[in-house]
């Protein structure tokens, strides 16, 4: 997301196309039902039943038609959203939030909460009947890992037992006991944990795509590097009529100098002959053969060309030494084009972090229909391209059974800059991420985040296996697919971007179409779709184990603890620009 007008226009078009699949009729709001749907499953609230995704009609609410999978409700606040900070529809991102990026955390400003907020205890049970600011019942959160009563040994305790793999008996519960880190703080920790990898020089081409420029792209020449014609026609000198003197084509050296009253045929891009004062377009002129030679006239009713007309001046785009793009800019196909135009044959780009993905879970299937007790692995297919889009080189994606030794061996043997595991982060009997990290003597930077879904996510520094002592990280994503997505947005994206030298994306904010209930202490990430007026409408089917809502979403709205009101500007994390334009990269 760049927030440029062109970008916003493209997004508005995408949005229109995406929304074209859905019914547009405004529906009456039933925020309670929306909140229930959003938190269904994970919060123990049964999703609405019935053939319609929105369930049976309720008071004050029009049921969605079958085939309208997602519409929750589109009631708008009476005072309406402000114009500031619309994501789509051509309005650039909130400036205050944007400038906050440079000062610190991009989202704390947009959220109006964050850093100073004291983190709640990990998994602390909600106040009974806690309500959001709108008087809607707050969700009943998952039983948090703090409810696990058996004491979980910390990493030091594991290390003290020899640091070996888990043949040693360990208590089953290893979920963190300390307070979960506030969501904005977790993002900041992840971003700061990643030091940019060293630069490398690669040939100008696909190898550079998706990497960030290690140095500013400085023009090696004036652009254009010579005065040239912008049109096919004639280079003319002084007022007409002109006596024709030869022709100059693109790629040729400059023709002879022209004197006043002379003209030469010229092609677009050809060097302007010395003495030429303007270009007369071919369709604006006519030639006449006379005994004294061939003459050029302006064809009525066109005016004579003004001095400088249709001439591309040397240096009109840049001067040699001008910085065309700053260091850190991501190399897109367009950047390749610009770099080539500016004289580059190779580019210094940051090294892509090498990321290995370990998908944990005996219950996971790679093919076919889910079976009793078995589910399809939704994360293996999702994560690699997303990681590449963030600037990573994905070295492998492996499925591992729920075996502590196997996980220990895989983590210990990996030389990747970042290991991303999925599943096994909580305190269940086969949740091995914490014990393995402890056994390896890893240092936990984040151990539980005050965010729903996704709270058991973990970020650790692994003991270095590399001879140069470079830092390697492991991020444990929760197994529930939407919780894993929350983990990518919270920990993986900031860390990978930092390692890859990519700038954090500009924050976007949008007003909510309706009240969204919050968790009492934790941030909520809620899939939203932008409506016709660029307001963010929460989607159904957003339980932690569901991807249906998110798959149709434009992003995830960041709902502060306590909830957010209709019309309130809310930060929205982009989840649409995740498909890289490049392949696996080199
Ligand atoms: N006693 C408690 N239990 C749980 C808590 C808690 O606080 N106390 N937290 C719950 C929450 S919230 C989450 S999120 C999960 C996180 O669990 P894990 O990271 O250990 O993940 P698993 O137990 O391995 O799996 C959870 C769930 O997700 C499914 N799954 C796993 N991997 C995939 C995949 N690649 N594709 C699709 N689905 C996957 C798995 O089958 C389970 O249904 O813990 C809760 N429990
Ligand atoms: O609420 Mo869990 O963290 O499903 O995601």
XYZ file of C-alpha atoms and ligand atoms in Angstrom:
637
model
C 0.000 0.000 0.000
C 1.481 3.267 -0.926
C -1.457 5.521 -0.382
C -0.865 7.304 -3.653
C -3.816 8.499 -5.638
C -3.215 5.906 -8.324
C -2.992 3.172 -5.772
C -6.162 4.306 -4.106
C -7.912 4.384 -7.464
C -6.809 0.842 -8.224
C -7.983 -0.268 -4.848
C -11.304 1.401 -5.335
C -11.648 -0.564 -8.542
C -10.700 -3.830 -6.853
C -13.124 -3.041 -4.126
C -15.915 -2.388 -6.558
C -15.218 -5.680 -8.265
C -15.091 -7.561 -4.998
C -18.226 -5.998 -3.713
C -20.043 -6.608 -6.959
C -20.443 -10.180 -5.835
C -22.395 -9.188 -2.823
C -25.745 -7.615 -2.308
C -25.513 -3.940 -1.731
C -28.816 -3.229 -0.001
C -28.224 -1.626 3.322
C -29.369 -3.786 6.154
C -30.430 -2.855 9.579
C -27.861 -3.337 12.233
C -27.896 -5.952 14.864
C -24.482 -5.450 16.344
C -25.025 -8.090 18.972
C -25.539 -10.773 16.418
C -22.559 -9.528 14.491
C -20.439 -9.662 17.584
C -21.661 -13.140 18.287
C -20.870 -14.310 14.819
C -17.489 -12.721 14.922
C -16.556 -14.391 18.117
C -18.454 -17.587 17.532
C -16.674 -20.790 18.248
C -13.666 -19.351 19.987
C -15.795 -17.604 22.491
C -18.154 -20.416 23.013
C -21.029 -18.605 21.358
C -22.857 -20.819 18.957
C -22.902 -19.451 15.433
C -26.310 -18.684 14.079
C -28.000 -21.691 12.632
C -30.051 -22.036 9.491
C -29.281 -21.930 5.838
C -28.556 -18.245 5.745
C -25.136 -17.335 6.959
C -26.629 -14.606 9.026
C -29.068 -16.973 10.596
C -32.757 -16.525 11.060
C -34.216 -13.076 10.838
C -34.058 -11.220 14.063
C -35.831 -8.186 15.250
C -34.782 -5.155 13.281
C -32.697 -7.086 10.877
C -33.151 -8.301 7.356
C -31.794 -11.755 6.843
C -29.208 -12.025 4.146
C -30.248 -13.845 1.042
C -28.759 -17.231 0.429
C -25.694 -16.686 -1.659
C -24.814 -13.563 0.211
C -22.225 -15.196 2.341
C -20.948 -12.350 4.289
C -23.067 -9.325 4.768
C -23.491 -8.667 8.397
C -25.217 -5.350 8.422
C -24.425 -1.990 6.993
C -26.143 0.527 9.212
C -24.150 3.687 9.358
C -23.712 6.030 12.254
C -25.990 9.032 12.002
C -23.078 11.431 12.061
C -21.269 9.352 9.475
C -17.608 8.728 9.161
C -15.169 11.535 8.752
C -13.495 11.856 5.407
C -10.087 11.359 6.882
C -8.291 8.098 6.627
C -10.472 6.283 4.168
C -8.673 3.256 2.900
C -10.411 2.965 -0.390
C -12.135 5.441 -2.567
C -9.212 7.650 -3.391
C -8.571 9.250 -0.028
C -5.082 8.842 1.314
C -4.324 7.373 4.700
C -4.615 9.307 7.882
C -1.751 11.707 8.083
C -1.493 11.658 11.822
C -1.287 7.915 11.813
C 1.185 8.044 8.955
C 3.525 10.369 10.759
C 3.229 8.139 13.768
C 5.020 5.456 11.791
C 8.171 7.465 11.874
C 7.851 8.309 15.497
C 7.168 4.835 16.676
C 4.427 2.378 16.502
C 2.155 2.981 13.561
C -0.930 1.686 15.103
C -0.946 2.936 18.620
C -2.032 6.306 17.359
C -4.736 4.979 15.158
C -5.874 2.822 18.005
C -5.695 5.450 20.621
C -4.256 2.861 22.939
C -1.352 0.611 23.038
C 2.002 1.248 24.495
C 1.013 2.748 27.771
C -1.762 0.275 28.249
C -0.853 -2.093 31.046
C -1.049 -5.564 29.648
C -3.649 -7.737 31.218
C -2.646 -10.990 32.738
C -2.325 -13.739 30.219
C -5.630 -15.350 29.691
C -7.193 -13.510 32.597
C -10.870 -14.444 32.729
C -13.148 -11.633 31.663
C -15.309 -9.823 34.091
C -18.587 -11.677 34.169
C -21.031 -10.096 31.786
C -18.491 -7.531 30.709
C -20.037 -5.196 28.216
C -18.498 -3.014 25.577
C -18.916 0.709 25.537
C -22.081 0.400 23.521
C -23.798 -1.696 26.097
C -23.488 -4.829 24.069
C -22.431 -7.888 25.858
C -18.760 -8.421 25.438
C -17.555 -11.722 24.159
C -16.812 -14.462 26.553
C -13.160 -15.106 25.891
C -11.556 -18.457 25.617
C -10.415 -19.967 28.797
C -6.945 -18.540 28.879
C -3.873 -20.569 29.469
C -3.582 -18.964 32.876
C -6.314 -21.312 33.887
C -3.894 -24.121 33.531
C -3.063 -24.886 37.079
C -0.049 -27.102 36.808
C 3.059 -24.984 37.099
C 4.799 -24.614 33.778
C 8.554 -24.725 33.922
C 10.206 -21.697 32.381
C 13.040 -21.951 29.919
C 15.638 -21.722 32.658
C 14.229 -24.725 34.376
C 14.366 -26.723 31.185
C 17.885 -25.644 30.521
C 18.868 -26.581 34.031
C 17.695 -30.054 33.289
C 20.304 -30.426 30.675
C 18.740 -28.693 27.707
C 18.296 -31.957 25.884
C 15.235 -33.064 24.043
C 12.148 -34.142 25.812
C 12.973 -37.644 26.822
C 13.080 -36.113 30.250
C 9.657 -36.036 31.849
C 8.021 -32.653 31.621
C 4.683 -31.523 32.938
C 2.124 -31.347 30.163
C 1.398 -27.662 30.431
C 3.920 -25.170 29.130
C 1.816 -22.192 28.337
C 3.174 -18.921 29.620
C 2.184 -17.744 33.011
C 3.302 -14.161 32.831
C 1.252 -11.317 31.466
C 0.584 -11.315 27.767
C 2.288 -8.492 25.915
C -0.009 -5.749 24.641
C -0.667 -6.157 20.948
C 1.045 -2.966 19.754
C 4.024 -3.726 21.966
C 4.303 -7.233 20.512
C 4.490 -5.766 17.028
C 7.159 -3.339 18.104
C 9.217 -6.074 19.765
C 9.024 -8.172 16.592
C 10.022 -5.249 14.408
C 12.979 -4.351 16.584
C 14.114 -7.941 16.879
C 14.923 -8.070 13.197
C 18.154 -6.489 12.076
C 18.399 -5.944 8.362
C 20.390 -8.666 6.668
C 23.486 -7.629 4.696
C 23.154 -6.267 1.208
C 24.003 -8.213 -1.934
C 24.404 -7.169 -5.534
C 22.242 -8.972 -8.056
C 21.739 -8.595 -11.795
C 18.901 -6.298 -12.724
C 16.045 -8.745 -13.165
C 13.880 -11.200 -11.321
C 16.510 -11.912 -8.667
C 15.953 -8.418 -7.339
C 12.165 -8.538 -7.335
C 10.599 -8.298 -3.932
C 13.841 -7.356 -2.230
C 14.422 -3.887 -0.841
C 16.949 -1.455 -2.235
C 19.992 -1.498 0.016
C 20.959 1.935 -1.236
C 18.994 4.769 -2.693
C 18.488 4.493 -6.437
C 20.601 7.375 -7.685
C 20.318 8.342 -11.325
C 23.515 7.456 -13.153
C 22.645 9.882 -15.929
C 20.343 12.727 -16.798
C 16.970 11.437 -17.893
C 16.287 11.862 -20.712
C 19.961 11.928 -21.426
C 19.559 13.982 -24.602
C 17.018 16.385 -26.072
C 14.639 14.396 -28.227
C 11.365 14.485 -30.050
C 8.198 13.433 -28.245
C 6.317 12.949 -31.528
C 6.727 11.652 -35.035
C 6.905 14.605 -37.388
C 9.510 17.253 -38.198
C 12.045 19.114 -36.152
C 11.685 22.723 -37.220
C 13.917 25.720 -36.726
C 12.270 29.146 -36.462
C 9.000 30.088 -38.140
C 7.729 28.225 -41.215
C 7.421 27.372 -43.976
C 10.528 25.226 -43.712
C 12.762 23.740 -46.268
C 13.166 20.027 -45.604
C 16.653 18.726 -44.885
C 16.842 14.990 -44.371
C 15.505 12.820 -41.640
C 16.589 11.568 -38.215
C 15.332 8.328 -36.696
C 15.412 6.992 -33.136
C 18.744 5.414 -32.295
C 20.652 7.500 -34.788
C 23.105 10.175 -33.880
C 22.018 13.798 -34.243
C 21.503 15.026 -37.742
C 23.152 18.140 -39.042
C 22.351 21.374 -37.246
C 19.265 23.142 -38.555
C 19.236 26.767 -39.491
C 16.151 28.954 -39.213
C 13.682 28.077 -41.907
C 14.859 24.503 -42.140
C 13.217 21.286 -40.917
C 14.123 17.596 -40.765
C 11.850 14.602 -40.540
C 12.094 13.088 -37.078
C 10.823 10.018 -35.227
C 9.629 9.872 -31.635
C 12.642 9.475 -29.383
C 15.165 10.635 -31.960
C 17.849 13.154 -31.046
C 16.739 16.717 -31.602
C 19.035 18.334 -34.158
C 20.941 21.359 -32.906
C 19.108 24.560 -33.830
C 15.666 22.941 -33.787
C 13.136 25.033 -31.893
C 10.073 22.778 -31.914
C 8.476 19.648 -33.306
C 5.654 19.810 -35.791
C 3.578 16.645 -35.497
C 3.160 14.690 -38.677
C -0.616 15.146 -38.680
C -0.196 18.901 -38.304
C 1.995 19.430 -41.338
C 2.066 18.838 -45.066
C 4.881 18.792 -47.571
C 5.091 20.270 -51.008
C 7.637 19.446 -53.684
C 8.780 22.472 -55.594
C 11.549 23.082 -58.082
C 13.687 24.538 -55.337
C 13.226 21.481 -53.116
C 10.734 20.048 -50.678
C 8.882 22.384 -48.314
C 6.980 21.876 -45.083
C 3.857 23.852 -44.114
C 1.613 23.876 -41.081
C -1.622 22.211 -42.074
C -4.704 24.384 -41.383
C -6.361 24.765 -38.959
C -3.457 23.797 -36.741
C -1.366 26.573 -35.237
C 2.355 26.816 -35.778
C 4.188 24.918 -33.042
C 5.179 27.024 -30.052
C 8.887 27.060 -29.175
C 9.728 23.852 -27.325
C 6.533 22.133 -28.467
C 6.796 18.325 -28.224
C 10.467 18.494 -27.347
C 11.648 16.215 -24.510
C 14.396 18.136 -22.794
C 17.469 16.464 -21.392
C 17.127 16.138 -17.615
C 13.367 16.694 -17.669
C 12.839 13.631 -15.453
C 15.988 13.753 -13.379
C 19.555 14.960 -13.253
C 22.493 12.655 -12.782
C 22.903 12.091 -9.049
C 19.242 12.687 -8.194
C 17.843 10.092 -5.781
C 14.961 8.482 -7.614
C 13.961 6.075 -4.823
C 15.046 5.819 -1.259
C 16.906 2.901 0.271
C 14.358 0.398 1.532
C 12.003 0.803 -1.409
C 10.739 -2.581 -2.492
C 11.859 -3.634 -5.960
C 8.763 -4.073 -8.058
C 8.666 -4.692 -11.796
C 8.294 -0.946 -12.226
C 11.381 -0.267 -10.133
C 13.287 -2.648 -12.412
C 12.123 -0.578 -15.357
C 13.144 2.701 -13.752
C 16.527 1.335 -12.705
C 17.186 0.145 -16.240
C 16.175 3.522 -17.644
C 18.523 5.207 -15.176
C 21.459 3.121 -16.339
C 21.675 0.225 -13.902
C 22.788 -3.310 -14.831
C 22.703 -4.602 -11.265
C 21.152 -3.549 -8.011
C 22.288 -3.644 -4.391
C 19.384 -5.144 -2.500
C 18.892 -6.459 0.985
C 19.129 -10.177 1.466
C 15.826 -11.955 1.802
C 15.510 -13.692 5.131
C 15.396 -17.447 4.727
C 12.271 -18.746 6.367
C 11.401 -22.349 7.106
C 7.844 -23.350 7.910
C 7.041 -26.297 10.170
C 3.394 -27.296 10.214
C 2.656 -29.322 13.336
C -0.281 -31.593 13.944
C -1.070 -35.297 13.709
C -4.608 -34.427 12.757
C -3.691 -32.607 9.581
C -4.390 -33.924 6.106
C -2.711 -32.722 2.950
C -5.290 -33.971 0.477
C -8.945 -34.806 0.168
C -11.892 -34.258 2.400
C -11.673 -33.789 6.142
C -12.233 -37.048 7.994
C -13.500 -37.709 11.491
C -10.905 -36.181 13.764
C -8.801 -35.059 10.811
C -8.763 -31.613 9.227
C -7.083 -30.270 6.132
C -3.927 -28.297 6.703
C -4.996 -24.744 5.883
C -1.714 -23.107 6.842
C 0.764 -24.989 4.690
C -0.849 -23.661 1.527
C -1.354 -20.187 2.977
C 1.903 -19.175 4.538
C 4.607 -19.539 1.854
C 3.269 -17.043 -0.648
C 2.363 -14.661 2.122
C 5.888 -14.892 3.483
C 7.338 -14.295 0.046
C 5.115 -11.268 -0.322
C 6.617 -9.934 2.880
C 10.101 -10.265 1.424
C 11.141 -13.732 2.620
C 12.712 -16.605 0.757
C 10.829 -19.697 1.863
C 13.378 -22.468 2.038
C 11.011 -25.270 3.003
C 7.532 -26.067 4.231
C 7.396 -29.313 6.204
C 4.722 -31.196 8.057
C 5.748 -32.658 11.397
C 3.878 -35.069 13.575
C 3.174 -34.086 17.148
C 6.402 -35.422 18.535
C 8.616 -33.372 20.763
C 11.859 -35.017 19.665
C 11.005 -34.514 16.022
C 10.312 -30.844 16.629
C 13.454 -30.481 18.701
C 15.566 -32.044 15.958
C 13.968 -29.917 13.248
C 14.480 -26.667 15.139
C 18.010 -27.532 16.221
C 19.040 -28.514 12.694
C 17.556 -25.518 10.949
C 19.816 -22.754 9.719
C 16.996 -20.530 8.552
C 16.909 -16.933 9.704
C 13.367 -17.534 10.872
C 11.485 -20.685 11.707
C 7.726 -20.377 11.656
C 5.840 -23.161 13.379
C 2.091 -23.590 13.356
C 0.139 -25.273 16.116
C 1.347 -26.646 19.383
C 1.705 -23.262 21.078
C -0.843 -23.735 23.843
C -0.616 -25.957 26.887
C -2.185 -29.131 25.560
C -0.644 -32.563 25.948
C 0.970 -32.484 22.508
C 1.788 -28.779 22.374
C 5.538 -29.020 22.152
C 6.641 -25.560 21.076
C 7.298 -24.204 24.556
C 9.093 -27.290 25.873
C 11.319 -27.434 22.811
C 12.200 -23.757 23.055
C 12.990 -24.255 26.708
C 15.102 -27.323 26.033
C 17.057 -25.444 23.389
C 17.694 -22.548 25.725
C 15.818 -20.129 23.487
C 15.087 -16.657 24.798
C 11.426 -15.728 24.657
C 10.861 -12.178 23.460
C 7.100 -12.520 23.289
C 5.225 -15.255 25.066
C 1.539 -14.655 24.617
C -0.045 -11.508 23.196
C -3.126 -9.703 24.441
C -4.938 -10.167 21.162
C -7.913 -12.278 20.067
C -7.614 -14.436 18.149
C -4.022 -15.492 18.372
C -3.061 -14.980 21.980
C -0.768 -18.032 22.430
C 1.686 -16.846 19.765
C 5.329 -16.801 20.687
C 8.541 -15.146 19.436
C 11.884 -16.518 20.519
C 15.553 -15.963 19.765
C 17.182 -19.292 19.019
C 20.701 -20.108 20.053
C 22.727 -19.401 16.948
C 23.862 -22.292 14.824
C 25.547 -20.033 12.316
C 29.319 -19.550 12.445
C 28.895 -15.804 12.170
C 26.697 -15.872 15.260
C 23.809 -14.228 13.396
C 20.538 -14.166 15.215
C 17.897 -16.715 14.352
C 14.302 -16.478 15.435
C 11.368 -18.784 15.866
C 7.779 -17.643 15.742
C 5.201 -20.085 17.015
C 1.838 -19.392 15.423
C -1.279 -20.833 17.020
C -2.867 -23.687 15.133
C -6.305 -22.194 14.727
C -6.064 -20.726 11.226
C -7.422 -17.240 11.940
C -5.286 -17.115 15.087
C -2.292 -18.016 12.915
C -3.172 -15.131 10.587
C -3.276 -12.830 13.607
C 0.177 -14.140 14.474
C 1.468 -13.359 10.995
C 0.134 -9.824 11.188
C 1.423 -9.311 14.708
C 4.837 -10.991 14.755
C 5.835 -12.465 11.400
C 5.164 -9.462 9.182
C 7.029 -6.919 11.344
C 9.992 -9.257 11.851
C 10.301 -10.390 8.237
C 9.950 -6.836 6.971
C 12.665 -5.698 9.352
C 14.989 -8.527 8.296
C 14.251 -7.871 4.643
C 14.717 -4.136 5.055
C 11.175 -3.410 3.951
C 9.511 -0.363 5.425
C 6.426 -0.904 7.563
C 3.313 -0.376 5.510
C 1.508 2.897 5.853
C -1.274 2.540 8.375
C -4.779 2.835 7.132
C -7.849 3.662 9.067
C -11.517 3.464 8.240
C -14.677 4.196 10.139
C -16.635 1.179 11.278
C -20.105 0.671 9.877
C -21.363 -0.533 13.216
C -20.453 -1.093 16.808
C -17.998 -3.928 17.313
C -17.781 -5.426 20.735
C -14.359 -5.782 22.248
C -12.539 -8.035 24.586
C -12.267 -6.488 28.033
C -8.481 -6.436 28.058
C -7.262 -7.649 24.704
C -7.152 -6.143 21.259
C -9.396 -7.905 18.735
C -8.567 -8.374 15.081
C -11.737 -8.579 13.051
C -12.025 -9.246 9.307
C -13.720 -6.343 7.565
C -14.743 -5.477 4.057
C -14.861 -1.927 2.809
C -18.299 -0.863 1.760
C -19.168 1.471 -1.084
C -18.197 4.419 1.059
C -14.945 2.935 2.295
C -16.253 2.224 5.746
C -15.189 -1.045 7.330
C -17.943 -3.612 7.740
C -17.215 -6.532 10.037
C -17.738 -9.936 8.514
C -19.282 -13.083 9.843
C -17.474 -16.379 10.101
C -14.530 -14.924 11.909
C -14.091 -17.477 14.675
C -10.473 -18.437 15.409
C -10.767 -21.677 13.442
C -12.482 -20.050 10.447
C -11.080 -18.466 7.323
C -14.342 -17.856 5.503
C -14.758 -14.290 6.725
C -11.135 -13.334 6.201
C -10.983 -14.820 2.713
C -13.551 -12.268 1.586
C -12.128 -9.434 3.654
C -10.129 -6.389 2.676
C -8.290 -6.405 5.958
C -8.462 -6.923 9.680
C -9.755 -4.082 11.808
C -7.936 -3.487 15.050
C -10.565 -3.259 17.760
C -9.196 -1.840 20.986
C -10.010 -3.423 24.325
C -13.554 -2.499 25.243
C -14.766 -2.359 21.649
C -15.335 0.350 19.073
C -18.346 2.373 18.049
C -19.962 2.780 14.671
C -18.224 5.613 12.842
C -15.061 5.289 14.892
C -11.888 5.433 12.841
C -10.193 2.104 13.243
C -6.830 0.908 12.025
C -7.150 -1.725 9.320
C -4.359 -4.145 8.493
C -4.229 -5.011 4.824
C -4.730 -8.673 4.072
C -5.302 -8.356 0.351
C -1.881 -7.372 -0.976
C -0.360 -10.630 0.076
C 0.137 -12.360 -3.212
C 3.614 -11.511 -4.406
C 4.066 -10.392 -7.944
C 7.231 -12.429 -7.980
C 8.017 -16.049 -7.568
C 10.163 -17.753 -5.047
C 12.957 -15.299 -5.599
C 16.581 -16.036 -5.517
N -6.791 -24.886 27.951
C -6.625 -24.047 26.944
N -6.729 -24.508 25.698
C -6.572 -23.670 24.679
C -6.286 -22.312 24.897
C -6.162 -21.867 26.196
O -5.933 -20.691 26.449
N -6.314 -22.767 27.192
N -6.156 -21.483 23.819
C -6.878 -21.858 22.658
C -6.518 -20.995 21.599
S -7.114 -19.435 21.710
C -5.812 -21.379 20.544
S -5.515 -20.322 19.248
C -5.314 -22.723 20.440
C -3.851 -22.686 20.062
O -3.452 -23.971 20.093
P -2.159 -24.515 19.474
O -1.319 -23.457 18.895
O -1.533 -25.378 20.472
O -2.707 -25.324 18.233
P -3.217 -26.800 18.166
O -3.723 -27.229 19.473
O -2.168 -27.589 17.521
O -4.415 -26.605 17.177
C -5.502 -25.801 17.499
C -6.594 -26.025 16.473
O -6.156 -25.648 15.216
C -6.221 -26.732 14.307
N -5.062 -26.649 13.432
C -3.790 -26.773 13.805
N -2.989 -26.633 12.743
C -3.780 -26.442 11.686
C -3.540 -26.264 10.304
N -2.296 -26.255 9.792
N -4.605 -26.112 9.477
C -5.873 -26.136 9.977
N -6.144 -26.289 11.283
C -5.123 -26.467 12.128
C -6.190 -27.961 15.162
O -6.725 -29.058 14.506
C -6.989 -27.499 16.354
O -8.353 -27.564 16.043
O -5.430 -23.430 21.648
C -6.690 -23.310 22.276
N -6.691 -24.153 23.396
O -8.280 -16.967 20.377
Mo -7.088 -18.271 19.939
O -5.811 -17.223 20.241
O -8.112 -18.892 18.863
O -6.848 -17.608 18.631
